[in-house]
Every structure is written in C-alpha cells, then in structure tokens.
Coordinates of C-alpha atoms in Angstrom, one line a residue:
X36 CA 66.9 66.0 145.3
X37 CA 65.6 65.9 142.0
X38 CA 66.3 69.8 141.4
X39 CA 69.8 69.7 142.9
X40 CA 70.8 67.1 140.3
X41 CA 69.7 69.0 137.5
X42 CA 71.2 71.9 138.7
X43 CA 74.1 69.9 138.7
X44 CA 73.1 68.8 135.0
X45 CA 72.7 72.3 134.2
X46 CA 76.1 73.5 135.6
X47 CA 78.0 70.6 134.1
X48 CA 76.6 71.6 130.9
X49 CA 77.4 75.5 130.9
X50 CA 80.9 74.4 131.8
X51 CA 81.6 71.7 129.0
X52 CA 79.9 73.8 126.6
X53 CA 82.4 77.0 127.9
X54 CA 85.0 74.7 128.1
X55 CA 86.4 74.8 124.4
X56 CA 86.4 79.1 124.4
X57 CA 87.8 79.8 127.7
X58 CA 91.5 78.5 128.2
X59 CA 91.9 81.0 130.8
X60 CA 89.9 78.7 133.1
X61 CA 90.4 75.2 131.8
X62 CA 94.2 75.4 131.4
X63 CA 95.5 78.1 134.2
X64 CA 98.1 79.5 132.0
X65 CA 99.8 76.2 131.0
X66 CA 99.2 72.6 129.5
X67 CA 98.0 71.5 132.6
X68 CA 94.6 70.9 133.2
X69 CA 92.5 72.7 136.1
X70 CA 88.9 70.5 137.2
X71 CA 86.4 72.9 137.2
X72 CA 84.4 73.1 140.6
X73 CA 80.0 72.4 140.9
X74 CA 79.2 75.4 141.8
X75 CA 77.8 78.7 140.7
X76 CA 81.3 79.9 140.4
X77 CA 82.0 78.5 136.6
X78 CA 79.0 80.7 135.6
X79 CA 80.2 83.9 137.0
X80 CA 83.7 83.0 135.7
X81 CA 83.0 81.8 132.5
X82 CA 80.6 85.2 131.9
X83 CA 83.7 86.9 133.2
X84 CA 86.5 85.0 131.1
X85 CA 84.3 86.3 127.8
X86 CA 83.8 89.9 128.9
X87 CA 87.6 90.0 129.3
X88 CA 88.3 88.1 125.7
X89 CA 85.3 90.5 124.1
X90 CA 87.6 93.6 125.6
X91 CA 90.8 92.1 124.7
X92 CA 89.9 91.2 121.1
X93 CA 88.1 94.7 120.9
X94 CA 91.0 96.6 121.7
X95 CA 93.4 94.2 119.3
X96 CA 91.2 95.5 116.9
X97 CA 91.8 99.3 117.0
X98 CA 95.4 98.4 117.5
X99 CA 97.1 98.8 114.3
X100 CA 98.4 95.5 113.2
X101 CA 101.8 94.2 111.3
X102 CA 102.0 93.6 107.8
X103 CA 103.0 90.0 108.9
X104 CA 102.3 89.8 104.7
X105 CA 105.6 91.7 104.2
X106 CA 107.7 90.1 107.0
X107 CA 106.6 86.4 105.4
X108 CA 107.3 87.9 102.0
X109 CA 110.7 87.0 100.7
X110 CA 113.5 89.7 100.1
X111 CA 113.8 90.9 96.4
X112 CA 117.7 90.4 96.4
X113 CA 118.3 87.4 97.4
X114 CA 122.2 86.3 99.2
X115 CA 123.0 84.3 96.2
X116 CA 121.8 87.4 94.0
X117 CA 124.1 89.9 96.4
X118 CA 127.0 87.2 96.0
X119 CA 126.9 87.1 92.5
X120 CA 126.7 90.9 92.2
X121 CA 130.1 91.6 94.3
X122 CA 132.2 88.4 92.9
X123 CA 130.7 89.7 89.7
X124 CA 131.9 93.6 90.1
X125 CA 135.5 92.4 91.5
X126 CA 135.6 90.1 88.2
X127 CA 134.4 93.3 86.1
X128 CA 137.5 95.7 87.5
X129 CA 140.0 92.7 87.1
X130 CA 139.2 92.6 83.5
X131 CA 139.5 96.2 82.4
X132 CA 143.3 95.7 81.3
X133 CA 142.5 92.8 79.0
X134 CA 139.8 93.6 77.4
X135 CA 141.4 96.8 76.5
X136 CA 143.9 95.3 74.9
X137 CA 141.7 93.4 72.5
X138 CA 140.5 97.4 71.4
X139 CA 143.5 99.1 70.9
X140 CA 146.6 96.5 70.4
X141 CA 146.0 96.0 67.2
X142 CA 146.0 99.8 66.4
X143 CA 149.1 100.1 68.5
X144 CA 151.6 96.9 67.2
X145 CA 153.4 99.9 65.6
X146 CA 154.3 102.5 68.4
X147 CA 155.0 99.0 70.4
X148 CA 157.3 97.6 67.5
X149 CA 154.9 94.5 67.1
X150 CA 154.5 92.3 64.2
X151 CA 150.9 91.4 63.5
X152 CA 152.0 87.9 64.2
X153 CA 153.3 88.9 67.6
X154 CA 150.1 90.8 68.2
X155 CA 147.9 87.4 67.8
X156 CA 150.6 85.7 70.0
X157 CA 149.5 88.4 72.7
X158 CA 146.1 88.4 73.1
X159 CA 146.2 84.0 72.4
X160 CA 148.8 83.5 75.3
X161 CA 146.3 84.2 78.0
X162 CA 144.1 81.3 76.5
X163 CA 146.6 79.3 76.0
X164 CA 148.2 78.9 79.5
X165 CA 144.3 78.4 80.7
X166 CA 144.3 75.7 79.6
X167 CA 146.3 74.3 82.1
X168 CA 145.8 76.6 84.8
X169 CA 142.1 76.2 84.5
X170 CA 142.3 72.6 85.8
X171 CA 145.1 74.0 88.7
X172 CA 142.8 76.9 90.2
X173 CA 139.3 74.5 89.9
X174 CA 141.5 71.9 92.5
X175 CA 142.6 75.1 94.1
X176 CA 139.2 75.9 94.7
X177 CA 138.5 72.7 96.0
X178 CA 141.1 72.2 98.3
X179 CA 141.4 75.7 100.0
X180 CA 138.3 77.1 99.5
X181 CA 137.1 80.2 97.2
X182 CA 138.5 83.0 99.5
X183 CA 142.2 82.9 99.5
X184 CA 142.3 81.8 95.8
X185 CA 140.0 84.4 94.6
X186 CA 141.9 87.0 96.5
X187 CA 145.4 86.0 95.1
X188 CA 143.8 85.6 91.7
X189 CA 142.4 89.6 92.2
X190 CA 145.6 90.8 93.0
X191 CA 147.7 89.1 90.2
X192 CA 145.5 90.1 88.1
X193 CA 146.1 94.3 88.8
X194 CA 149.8 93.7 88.5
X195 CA 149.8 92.2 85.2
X196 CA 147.7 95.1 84.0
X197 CA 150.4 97.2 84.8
X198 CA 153.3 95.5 83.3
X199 CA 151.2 96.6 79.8
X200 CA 152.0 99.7 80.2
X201 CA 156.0 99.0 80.3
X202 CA 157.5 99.0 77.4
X203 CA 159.9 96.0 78.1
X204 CA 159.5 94.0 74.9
X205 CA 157.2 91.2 73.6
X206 CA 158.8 88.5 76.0
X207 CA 157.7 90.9 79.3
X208 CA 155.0 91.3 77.7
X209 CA 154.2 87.4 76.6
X210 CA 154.9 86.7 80.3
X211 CA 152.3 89.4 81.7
X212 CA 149.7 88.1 79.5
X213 CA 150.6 84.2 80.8
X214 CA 149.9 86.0 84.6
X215 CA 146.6 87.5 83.1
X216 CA 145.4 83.7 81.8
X217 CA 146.1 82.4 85.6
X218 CA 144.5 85.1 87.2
X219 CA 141.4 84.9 85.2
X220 CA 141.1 81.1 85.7
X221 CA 140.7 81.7 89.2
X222 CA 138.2 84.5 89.2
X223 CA 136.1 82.6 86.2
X224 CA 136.1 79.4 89.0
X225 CA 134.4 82.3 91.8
X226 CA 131.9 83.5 89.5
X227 CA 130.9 80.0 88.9
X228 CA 131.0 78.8 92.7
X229 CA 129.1 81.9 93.7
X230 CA 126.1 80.5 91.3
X231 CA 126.3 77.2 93.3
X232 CA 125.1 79.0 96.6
X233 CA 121.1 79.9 94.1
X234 CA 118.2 77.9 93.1
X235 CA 119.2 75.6 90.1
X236 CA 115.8 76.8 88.4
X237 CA 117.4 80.4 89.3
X238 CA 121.0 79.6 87.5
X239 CA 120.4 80.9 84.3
X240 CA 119.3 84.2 85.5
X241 CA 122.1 84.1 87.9
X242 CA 124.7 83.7 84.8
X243 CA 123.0 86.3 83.1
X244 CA 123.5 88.7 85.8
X245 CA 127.2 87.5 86.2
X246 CA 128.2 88.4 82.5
X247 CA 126.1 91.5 82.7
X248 CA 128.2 93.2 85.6
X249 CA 131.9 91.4 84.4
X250 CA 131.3 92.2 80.8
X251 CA 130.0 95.9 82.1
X252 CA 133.8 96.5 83.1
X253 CA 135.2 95.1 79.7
X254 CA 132.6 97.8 77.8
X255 CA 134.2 100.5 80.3
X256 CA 137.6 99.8 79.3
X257 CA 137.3 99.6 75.5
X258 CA 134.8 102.7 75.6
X259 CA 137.0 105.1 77.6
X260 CA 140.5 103.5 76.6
X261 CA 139.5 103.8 72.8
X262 CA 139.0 107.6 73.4
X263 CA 142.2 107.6 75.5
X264 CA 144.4 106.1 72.9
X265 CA 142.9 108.1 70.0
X266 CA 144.1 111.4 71.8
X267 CA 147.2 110.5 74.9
X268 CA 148.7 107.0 73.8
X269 CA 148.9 103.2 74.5
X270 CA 151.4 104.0 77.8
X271 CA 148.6 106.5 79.6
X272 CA 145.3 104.6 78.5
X273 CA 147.1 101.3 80.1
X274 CA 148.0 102.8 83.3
X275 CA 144.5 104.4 83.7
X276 CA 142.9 101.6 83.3
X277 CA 145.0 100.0 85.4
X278 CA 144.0 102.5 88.4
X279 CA 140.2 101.3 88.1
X280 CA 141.0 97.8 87.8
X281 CA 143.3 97.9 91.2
X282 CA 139.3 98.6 92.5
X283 CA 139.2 94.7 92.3
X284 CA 141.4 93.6 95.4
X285 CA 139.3 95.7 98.3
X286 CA 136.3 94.1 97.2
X287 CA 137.9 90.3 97.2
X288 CA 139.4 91.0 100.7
X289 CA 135.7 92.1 101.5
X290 CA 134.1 88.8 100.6
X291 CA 132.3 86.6 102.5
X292 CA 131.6 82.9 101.1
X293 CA 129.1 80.6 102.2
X294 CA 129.8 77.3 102.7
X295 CA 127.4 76.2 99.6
X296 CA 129.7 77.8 97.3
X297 CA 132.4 75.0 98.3
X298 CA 130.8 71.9 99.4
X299 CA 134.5 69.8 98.6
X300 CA 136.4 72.4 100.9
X301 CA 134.3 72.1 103.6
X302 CA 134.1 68.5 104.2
X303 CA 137.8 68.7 103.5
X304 CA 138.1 71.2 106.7
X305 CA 135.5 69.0 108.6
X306 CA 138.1 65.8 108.2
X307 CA 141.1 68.3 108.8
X308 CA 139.9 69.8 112.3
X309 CA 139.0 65.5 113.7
X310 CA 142.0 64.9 115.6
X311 CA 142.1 61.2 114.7
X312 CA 144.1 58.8 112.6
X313 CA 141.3 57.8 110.9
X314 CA 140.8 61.9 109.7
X315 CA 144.7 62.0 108.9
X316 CA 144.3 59.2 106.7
X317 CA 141.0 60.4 105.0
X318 CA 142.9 63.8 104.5
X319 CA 146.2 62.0 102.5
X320 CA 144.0 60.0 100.4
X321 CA 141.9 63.1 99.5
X322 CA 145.4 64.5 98.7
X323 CA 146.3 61.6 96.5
X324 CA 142.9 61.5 95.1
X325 CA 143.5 65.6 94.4
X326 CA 146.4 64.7 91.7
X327 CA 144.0 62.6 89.6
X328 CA 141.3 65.1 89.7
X329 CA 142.0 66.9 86.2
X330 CA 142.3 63.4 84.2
X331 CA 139.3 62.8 85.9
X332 CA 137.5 65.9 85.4
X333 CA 138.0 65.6 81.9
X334 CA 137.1 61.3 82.0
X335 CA 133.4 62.7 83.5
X336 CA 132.9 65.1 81.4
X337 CA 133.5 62.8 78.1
X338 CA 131.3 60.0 79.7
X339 CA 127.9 61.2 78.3
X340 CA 127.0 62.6 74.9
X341 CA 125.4 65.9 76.4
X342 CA 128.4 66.8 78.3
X343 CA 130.7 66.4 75.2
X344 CA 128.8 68.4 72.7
X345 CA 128.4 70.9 75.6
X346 CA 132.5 71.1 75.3
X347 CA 132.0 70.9 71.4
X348 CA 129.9 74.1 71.2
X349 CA 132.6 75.9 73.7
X350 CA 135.3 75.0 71.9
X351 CA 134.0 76.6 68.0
X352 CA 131.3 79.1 70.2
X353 CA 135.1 80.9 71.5
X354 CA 136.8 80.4 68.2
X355 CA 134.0 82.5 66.5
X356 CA 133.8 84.8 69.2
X357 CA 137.4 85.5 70.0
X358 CA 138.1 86.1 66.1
X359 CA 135.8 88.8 66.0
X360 CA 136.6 90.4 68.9
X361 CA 140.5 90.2 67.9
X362 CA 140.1 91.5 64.7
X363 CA 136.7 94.1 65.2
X364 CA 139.6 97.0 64.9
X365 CA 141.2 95.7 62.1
X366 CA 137.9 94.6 60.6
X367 CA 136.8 98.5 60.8
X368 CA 140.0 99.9 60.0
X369 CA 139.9 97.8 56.3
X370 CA 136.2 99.2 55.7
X371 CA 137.0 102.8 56.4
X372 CA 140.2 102.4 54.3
X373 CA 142.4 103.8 57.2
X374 CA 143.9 103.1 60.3
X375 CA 144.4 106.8 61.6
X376 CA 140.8 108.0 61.1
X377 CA 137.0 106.8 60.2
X378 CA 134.5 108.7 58.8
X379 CA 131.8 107.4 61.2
X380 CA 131.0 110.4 63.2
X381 CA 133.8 112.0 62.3
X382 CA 135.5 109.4 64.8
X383 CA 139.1 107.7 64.3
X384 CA 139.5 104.0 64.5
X385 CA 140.7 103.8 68.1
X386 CA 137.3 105.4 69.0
X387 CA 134.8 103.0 66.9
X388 CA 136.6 100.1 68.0
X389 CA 135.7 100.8 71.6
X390 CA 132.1 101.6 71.0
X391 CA 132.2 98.4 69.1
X392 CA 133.5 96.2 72.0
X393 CA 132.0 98.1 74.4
X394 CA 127.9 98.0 72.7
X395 CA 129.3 94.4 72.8
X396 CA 129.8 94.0 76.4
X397 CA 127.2 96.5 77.1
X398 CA 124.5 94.1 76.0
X399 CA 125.9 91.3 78.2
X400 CA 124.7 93.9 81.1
X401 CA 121.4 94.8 79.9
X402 CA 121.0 91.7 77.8
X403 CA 122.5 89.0 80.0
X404 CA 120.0 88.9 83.0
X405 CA 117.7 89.1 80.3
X406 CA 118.4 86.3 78.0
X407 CA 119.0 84.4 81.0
X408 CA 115.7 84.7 82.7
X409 CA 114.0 84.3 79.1
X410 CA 116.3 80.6 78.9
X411 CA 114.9 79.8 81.8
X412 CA 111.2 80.5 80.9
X413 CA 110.8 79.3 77.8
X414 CA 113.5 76.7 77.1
X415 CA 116.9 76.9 76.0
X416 CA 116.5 74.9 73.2
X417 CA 113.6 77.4 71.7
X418 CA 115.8 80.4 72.7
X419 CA 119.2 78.7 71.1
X420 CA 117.2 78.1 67.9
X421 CA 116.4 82.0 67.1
X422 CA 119.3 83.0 68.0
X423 CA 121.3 80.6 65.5
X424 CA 119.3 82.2 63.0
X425 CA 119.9 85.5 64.3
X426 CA 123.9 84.8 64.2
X427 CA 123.9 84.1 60.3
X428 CA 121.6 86.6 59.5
X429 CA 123.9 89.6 60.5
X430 CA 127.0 87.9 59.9
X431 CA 125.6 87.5 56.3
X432 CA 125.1 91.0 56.4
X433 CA 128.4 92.4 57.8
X434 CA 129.9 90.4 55.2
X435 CA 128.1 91.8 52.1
X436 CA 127.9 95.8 53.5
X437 CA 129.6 98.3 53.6
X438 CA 130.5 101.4 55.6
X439 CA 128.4 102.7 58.6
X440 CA 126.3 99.8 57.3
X441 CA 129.2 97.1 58.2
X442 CA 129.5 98.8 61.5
X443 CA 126.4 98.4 62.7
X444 CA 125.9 94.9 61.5
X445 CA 128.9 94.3 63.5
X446 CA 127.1 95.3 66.7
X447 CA 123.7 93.2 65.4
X448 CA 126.3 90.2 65.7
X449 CA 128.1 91.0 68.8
X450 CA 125.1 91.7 70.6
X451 CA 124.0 88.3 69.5
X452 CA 126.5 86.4 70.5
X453 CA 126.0 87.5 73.8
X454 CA 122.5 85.5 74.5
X455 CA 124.7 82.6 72.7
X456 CA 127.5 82.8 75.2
X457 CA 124.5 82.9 78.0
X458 CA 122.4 80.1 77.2
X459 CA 125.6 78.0 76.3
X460 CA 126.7 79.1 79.6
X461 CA 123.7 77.8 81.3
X462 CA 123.8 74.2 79.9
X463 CA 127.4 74.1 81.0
X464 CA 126.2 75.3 84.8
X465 CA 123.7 73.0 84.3
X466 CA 125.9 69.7 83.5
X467 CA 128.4 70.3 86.3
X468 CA 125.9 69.9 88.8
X469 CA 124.7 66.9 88.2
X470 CA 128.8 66.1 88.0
X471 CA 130.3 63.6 90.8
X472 CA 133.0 66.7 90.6
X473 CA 131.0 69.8 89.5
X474 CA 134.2 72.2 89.7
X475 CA 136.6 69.6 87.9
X476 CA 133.5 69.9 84.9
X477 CA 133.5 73.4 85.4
X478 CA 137.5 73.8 84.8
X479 CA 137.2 71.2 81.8
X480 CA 134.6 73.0 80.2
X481 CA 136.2 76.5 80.5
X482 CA 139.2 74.9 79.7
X483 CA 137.8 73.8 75.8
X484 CA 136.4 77.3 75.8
X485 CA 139.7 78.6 75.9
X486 CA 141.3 76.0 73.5
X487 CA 138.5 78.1 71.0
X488 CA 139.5 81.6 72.7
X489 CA 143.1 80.7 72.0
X490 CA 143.0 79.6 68.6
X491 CA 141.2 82.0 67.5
X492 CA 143.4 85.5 67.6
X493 CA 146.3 82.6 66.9
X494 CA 145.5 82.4 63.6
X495 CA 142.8 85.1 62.9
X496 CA 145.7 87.5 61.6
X497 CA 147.1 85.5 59.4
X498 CA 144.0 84.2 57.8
X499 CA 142.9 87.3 57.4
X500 CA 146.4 88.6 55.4
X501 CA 145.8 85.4 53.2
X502 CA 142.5 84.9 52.4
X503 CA 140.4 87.3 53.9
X504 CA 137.6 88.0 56.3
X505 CA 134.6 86.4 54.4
X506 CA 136.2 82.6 54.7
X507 CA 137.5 83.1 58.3
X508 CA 134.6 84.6 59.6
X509 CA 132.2 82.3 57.4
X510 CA 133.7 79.1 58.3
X511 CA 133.8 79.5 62.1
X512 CA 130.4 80.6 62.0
X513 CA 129.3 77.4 60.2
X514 CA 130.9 75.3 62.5
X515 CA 129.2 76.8 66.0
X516 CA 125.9 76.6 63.9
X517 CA 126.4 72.8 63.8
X518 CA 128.1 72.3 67.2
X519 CA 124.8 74.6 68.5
X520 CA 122.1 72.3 66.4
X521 CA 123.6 68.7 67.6
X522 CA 123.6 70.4 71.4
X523 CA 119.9 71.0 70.8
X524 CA 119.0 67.9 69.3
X525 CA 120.8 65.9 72.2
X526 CA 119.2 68.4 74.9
X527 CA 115.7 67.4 73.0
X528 CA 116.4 63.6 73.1
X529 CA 117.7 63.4 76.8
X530 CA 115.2 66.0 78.6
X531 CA 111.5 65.0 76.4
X532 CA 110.8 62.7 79.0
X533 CA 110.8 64.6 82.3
X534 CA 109.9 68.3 80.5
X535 CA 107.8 68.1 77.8
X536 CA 106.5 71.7 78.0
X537 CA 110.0 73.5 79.0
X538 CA 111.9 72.8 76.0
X539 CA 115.1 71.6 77.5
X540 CA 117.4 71.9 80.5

C-alpha cells in the first residue's frame, strides 16, 4: 500500500514536471485541456512526446530558415515616397512650357513684336490670376477630391503650352498665360496633398524630393529650348517642348490617391452616400460653409504671428526669386554686351541663359531632397541662418563681377535660393497641418507667394531700364533677409519649449 502510493507520487510527479514541455499531451491539439491518466502510460508518452520534439526541432534546424529580418524590415520607398515621385514627374512635364518661357522670351520680344513692358506683363499674368485661382482649386480639392482636379489641371495645362507657339498676338497670348496660372494652382494643391499621405517628421524630405523632380522638368526645358532657340526659333522650341510636356496627362489619368491625401473629401463622400435627411442637410451646409472658406483661409492663417511671417517671407522670398529668374537673360545679355552672342564658351545668349535656369533647377533635384532631409536633422532655423548668409554673399558678388565671373556667381545664388525655397517650403507644410483647414492655408500661402512671383517680372523691366540691376536686385534681397530673420526669431520663441535640441519646427 505504501509503495503503490508513492508510485503514484512518483508518476504524478514525472507528469507535472512534463507537463509545461509537452503540449502535445496536455492540450490534444487545441485549448482544451486533456487529464492525464495514473498509469505507466504518461512515462512512455512523455519519453515519446520529446523524442518526437528532439526530431522535429533537429530537422527545423537543417532546414534553411526565412530572413523573417527582411520581411519585418520596412520597404526603402515608401507609398508616400512613390506618390510624391509620380504627382511630382506629372507636375515636372506640365511645367516645361513655362519655364521655358522665363529663358527665351525675353530674347525673343522682338521676332514676337513685344515691348519689354509687354514681356513682364507675360510671364506676371500667370501670377497674377493665382491669386485668385489658388483659393478656387484648394476648395476644389476639398470638395471633389485630388483626382479629377489634378487631371483637368494636367490637361489645361498642355493646351496652353501650345497656344505659345501661335503667333496670335499678346492678348492670345495674355489669355494662355491666365490658363497656365490656373492650371498650375491645381497641380501646386496635388503636390502638396500628396505630402499629407507621409510622416510629418518625413515632410521636409518629402518637399525636397517634390521640387527636385518638378524643378528637374523646368531645367530640361530651359537647357534644351535655349539650344533650340539659339539655332531653329521661338515657334519650333515651343512646340517641342510642348510634345514632352503633353507626357503629363497619361500619368494624371494613372494616379491613384489615398484617402489621406484628402481627409475633407472623404468625409464629404461619407455624408453624401447616407441616404438621410439628416446627411442632405450636413451636405448643403458644408456647401454654404464652402463659400466662406477663402475669407477664412486667409482669417486662420493671419491669427498667429508664425503663420503671418510664414506669408511675409513668401511674399519678398518670390519677389526676389522671380526677378532673377525674369531677368537672368537680360542680366547676361548686359554683361556680355550683346544680345545675339556671349563669349562664354563661345556660346550665344539663348544658350547661357538655359544653362543658367537650368543649373538652377538642376540643384532643386540634387539639392532639394538634400536640403530637405538636412532641415529636418539639424533644424531649420540653423539651416535658414547659413543660408541667409550664403544669399548676400554671392549676390554681393554677382553684383561687383564681371564676365564669366558674373555668370557663375549667378549660379552660386540660384543654387542658393533653392535650399531657401525648401526650408521656407517646409515651415509652410508645417503650419497648415496644424490648420483647422490645412488646404485653405496651403492656397493662402501659395497665394502671397505668387503676389511676390507676380510683382516681380511686373516691374523688374522697368526698374531695371531706370535705375539699374544693383538697386533692384539689392533691395529685394534686403527685404527677404529681414522677412527670413523675424521668421527665425518667431520659430525660436514659439518651438524652445517643446525642442530645445532641434532648432525649430
């Protein structure tokens, strides 16, 4: 009696302590628990159950195994990355035509029969009419979503490319140039809402990468339509460019837009599909709402100091900006002393003036990711400060030079101004989202951006006849210096409490 109960012990025992290591026995293939029985059986089963787990974990072993490393590791482009890169590329085609334009108008005002005056009118009137239509496409975005407006915006941008290379007069060609300033309001507005569907932390590299690729299509047009004006003419460099710009429309049919890049839409299209009078009357006062939006937009984005200095440095960053790039052909037409030949290279005017634009727009592709990802690392208000300092520097140079010397401190600013144009970019992206309306910010902000773009070639002309490029170029310069130091000083004041270390937004 006494042995059978401590055999009993002694079986007991085995099977708790096996218990834990063989589910195989304990659980019978599911969550339900089998008793296990007092006999010598356990023993033999649990000896078995581990000969069996010894095998199976033996031949796991020689098995080779998956990189479950790589299949955990996240993908190097990301779908806000690939997003960015098509809207970006169908933005970069659209935009051929007009940046051409800014190369090679001003050599051409005379085969066209264009008075300088007229000339400044052209390449202001996109600007101009943005600021109204940038406003119309960013509720146009809101409402209907970023597909069908992009797509529309594609396309009418490719047909007012071609209407350059008519030669109906200034008022058809005023009017194409209106058509170009509301089609790039609405692809502008994609870019943006593409960036929406990232990281925040990942939006300046994201804007980097946008201006890189769209600003890669404005270097191929100046590039290969200043060689193609220099030897075939205005009417055949326009309608060759137009060709790769028409690229644009396949690629916006192609598209396929998340619902992150249009939060507004889609709880618009969630109200419109509930069949209810309740949803009906949600939708008409979204309506209603939808004709305030642009007084509102602009209400928001002058509530707070940063967002209105963020405006302020748009506004005078453009008006620099668009000067230069209006006049760069004119600017090295006057130091070569000709308008029909430089002695750069042996190269005429038409062709410097595209390698100009185009290094210029070239470094928003190499340089923009760049500059962007170098914003976000060590601050923007560290990376804004050098390159303020930067900006003076060569335009003190290409100011006091001359020659090949003034060409190549021409590029030294350019170049620069494209890490101011991406950091300022990235403050803007920055200060819609935290917006009750990010795209009505968006609109307002591009919207003072092209008050400064419009100005600018409005008046450059002129200025220049009358005073001068020292005093035009000098004063606008002074005046983003200051916009760019208050914006800094704010950014320091309103972000030292949360991000000591980071040096702004």
């Amino acid at each position: 009696m006494q042995w059978r109960k401590l055999r009993n012990t002694q079986d007991h025992s085995v099977s708790i302590r096996s218990k834990p290591n063989c589910k195989r026995i304990c659980y019978n293939g599911s969550n339900r628990r089998t008793p296990h029985r007092r006999q010598t059986r356990p023993l033999l089963s649990v000896a078995a159950c581990h000969f069996s787990l010894a095998v199976e974990m033996s031949q796991t072993e020689l098995k080779p195994q998956p990189d479950t490393s790589s299949v955990d590791r996240p993908s190097r482009l990301s779908p806000a990355t690939a997003l960015v890169l098509v809207v970006s590329g169908a933005v970069g085609f659209a935009i051929m035509g007009d940046s051409l334009l800014y190369a090679i108008l001003p050599l051409a005002a005379g085969q066209l029969a264009l008075s300088p005056q007229q000339v400044g009118i052209l390449l202001s009137a996109n600007r101009l009419i943005r600021l109204f239509s940038n406003t119309w496409l960013g509720a146009i975005f809101a409402r209907f979503g970023p597909y069908r407006a992009f797509v529309i915006s594609a396309i009418l941008g490719v047909l007012t490319t071609v209407l350059y290379g008519f030669k109906f007069g200034f008022i058809v060609f005023l009017l194409a140039r209106i058509g170009w300033g509301v089609s790039w309001s609405g692809l502008r507005q994609g870019t943006y809402q593409s960036i929406w569907t990232g990281d925040r932390a990942d939006a300046g590299r994201l804007m980097g990468l946008k201006w890189g690729v769209v600003r890669g299509g404005s270097a191929i047009s100046a590039l290969i339509g200043g060689f193609l004006f220099d030897h075939f003419g205005f009417q055949t460099t326009v309608w060759t460019i137009a060709g790769l710009s028409a690229l644009s429309i396949p690629i916006a049919f192609g598209l396929s837009w998340p619902a992150s890049a249009s939060p507004q839409h889609e709880e618009n299209q969630a109200n419109a599909a509930a069949d209810s009078p309740e949803a009906s009357q949600k939708q008409t006062g979204n309506v209603r709402r939808s004709e305030h939006e642009i007084l509102a937009g602009w209400t928001e984005a002058l509530s707070e100091p940063l967002q209105r200095s963020v405006l302020l440095v748009g506004f005078f960053k453009l008006l620099l900006n668009s000067i230069l790039v209006a006049t760069a052909s004119v600017f090295l037409a006057d130091r070569f002393a000709s308008y029909s030949g430089g002695v750069l290279l042996g190269l005429q005017v038409g062709a410097l003036a595209g390698i100009v634009l185009g290094t210029r727009w070239f470094s928003d592709l190499f340089l923009g990711a760049a500059m962007g990802a170098l914003a976000d690392l060590v601050g923007r208000i560290r990376l804004t400060l050098v390159l303020v300092f930067l900006l003076c520097l060569g335009l003190a140079m290409m100011l006091t030079v001359q020659d090949n010397m003034s060409f190549v401190a021409l590029l030294a600013v350019l170049i620069v101004s494209t890490g101011v144009n991406v950091v300022l970019d990235a403050y803007a992206n920055q200060a819609a989202l935290v917006t009750h309306h990010p795209q009505m910010f968006v609109a307002t902000y591009a919207t003072a951006s092209d008050l400064g773009s419009a100005v600018g070639p409005l008046f450059a002309f002129s200025l220049v006849a009358s005073v001068g490029f020292a005093p035009v170029y000098g004063i606008a310069a002074l005046l983003v210096v200051l916009a760019l130091l208050y914006l800094v000083m704010l950014d320091a004041r309103y972000t030292k409490p949360q991000t000591p270390v980071s040096g702004g937004l």
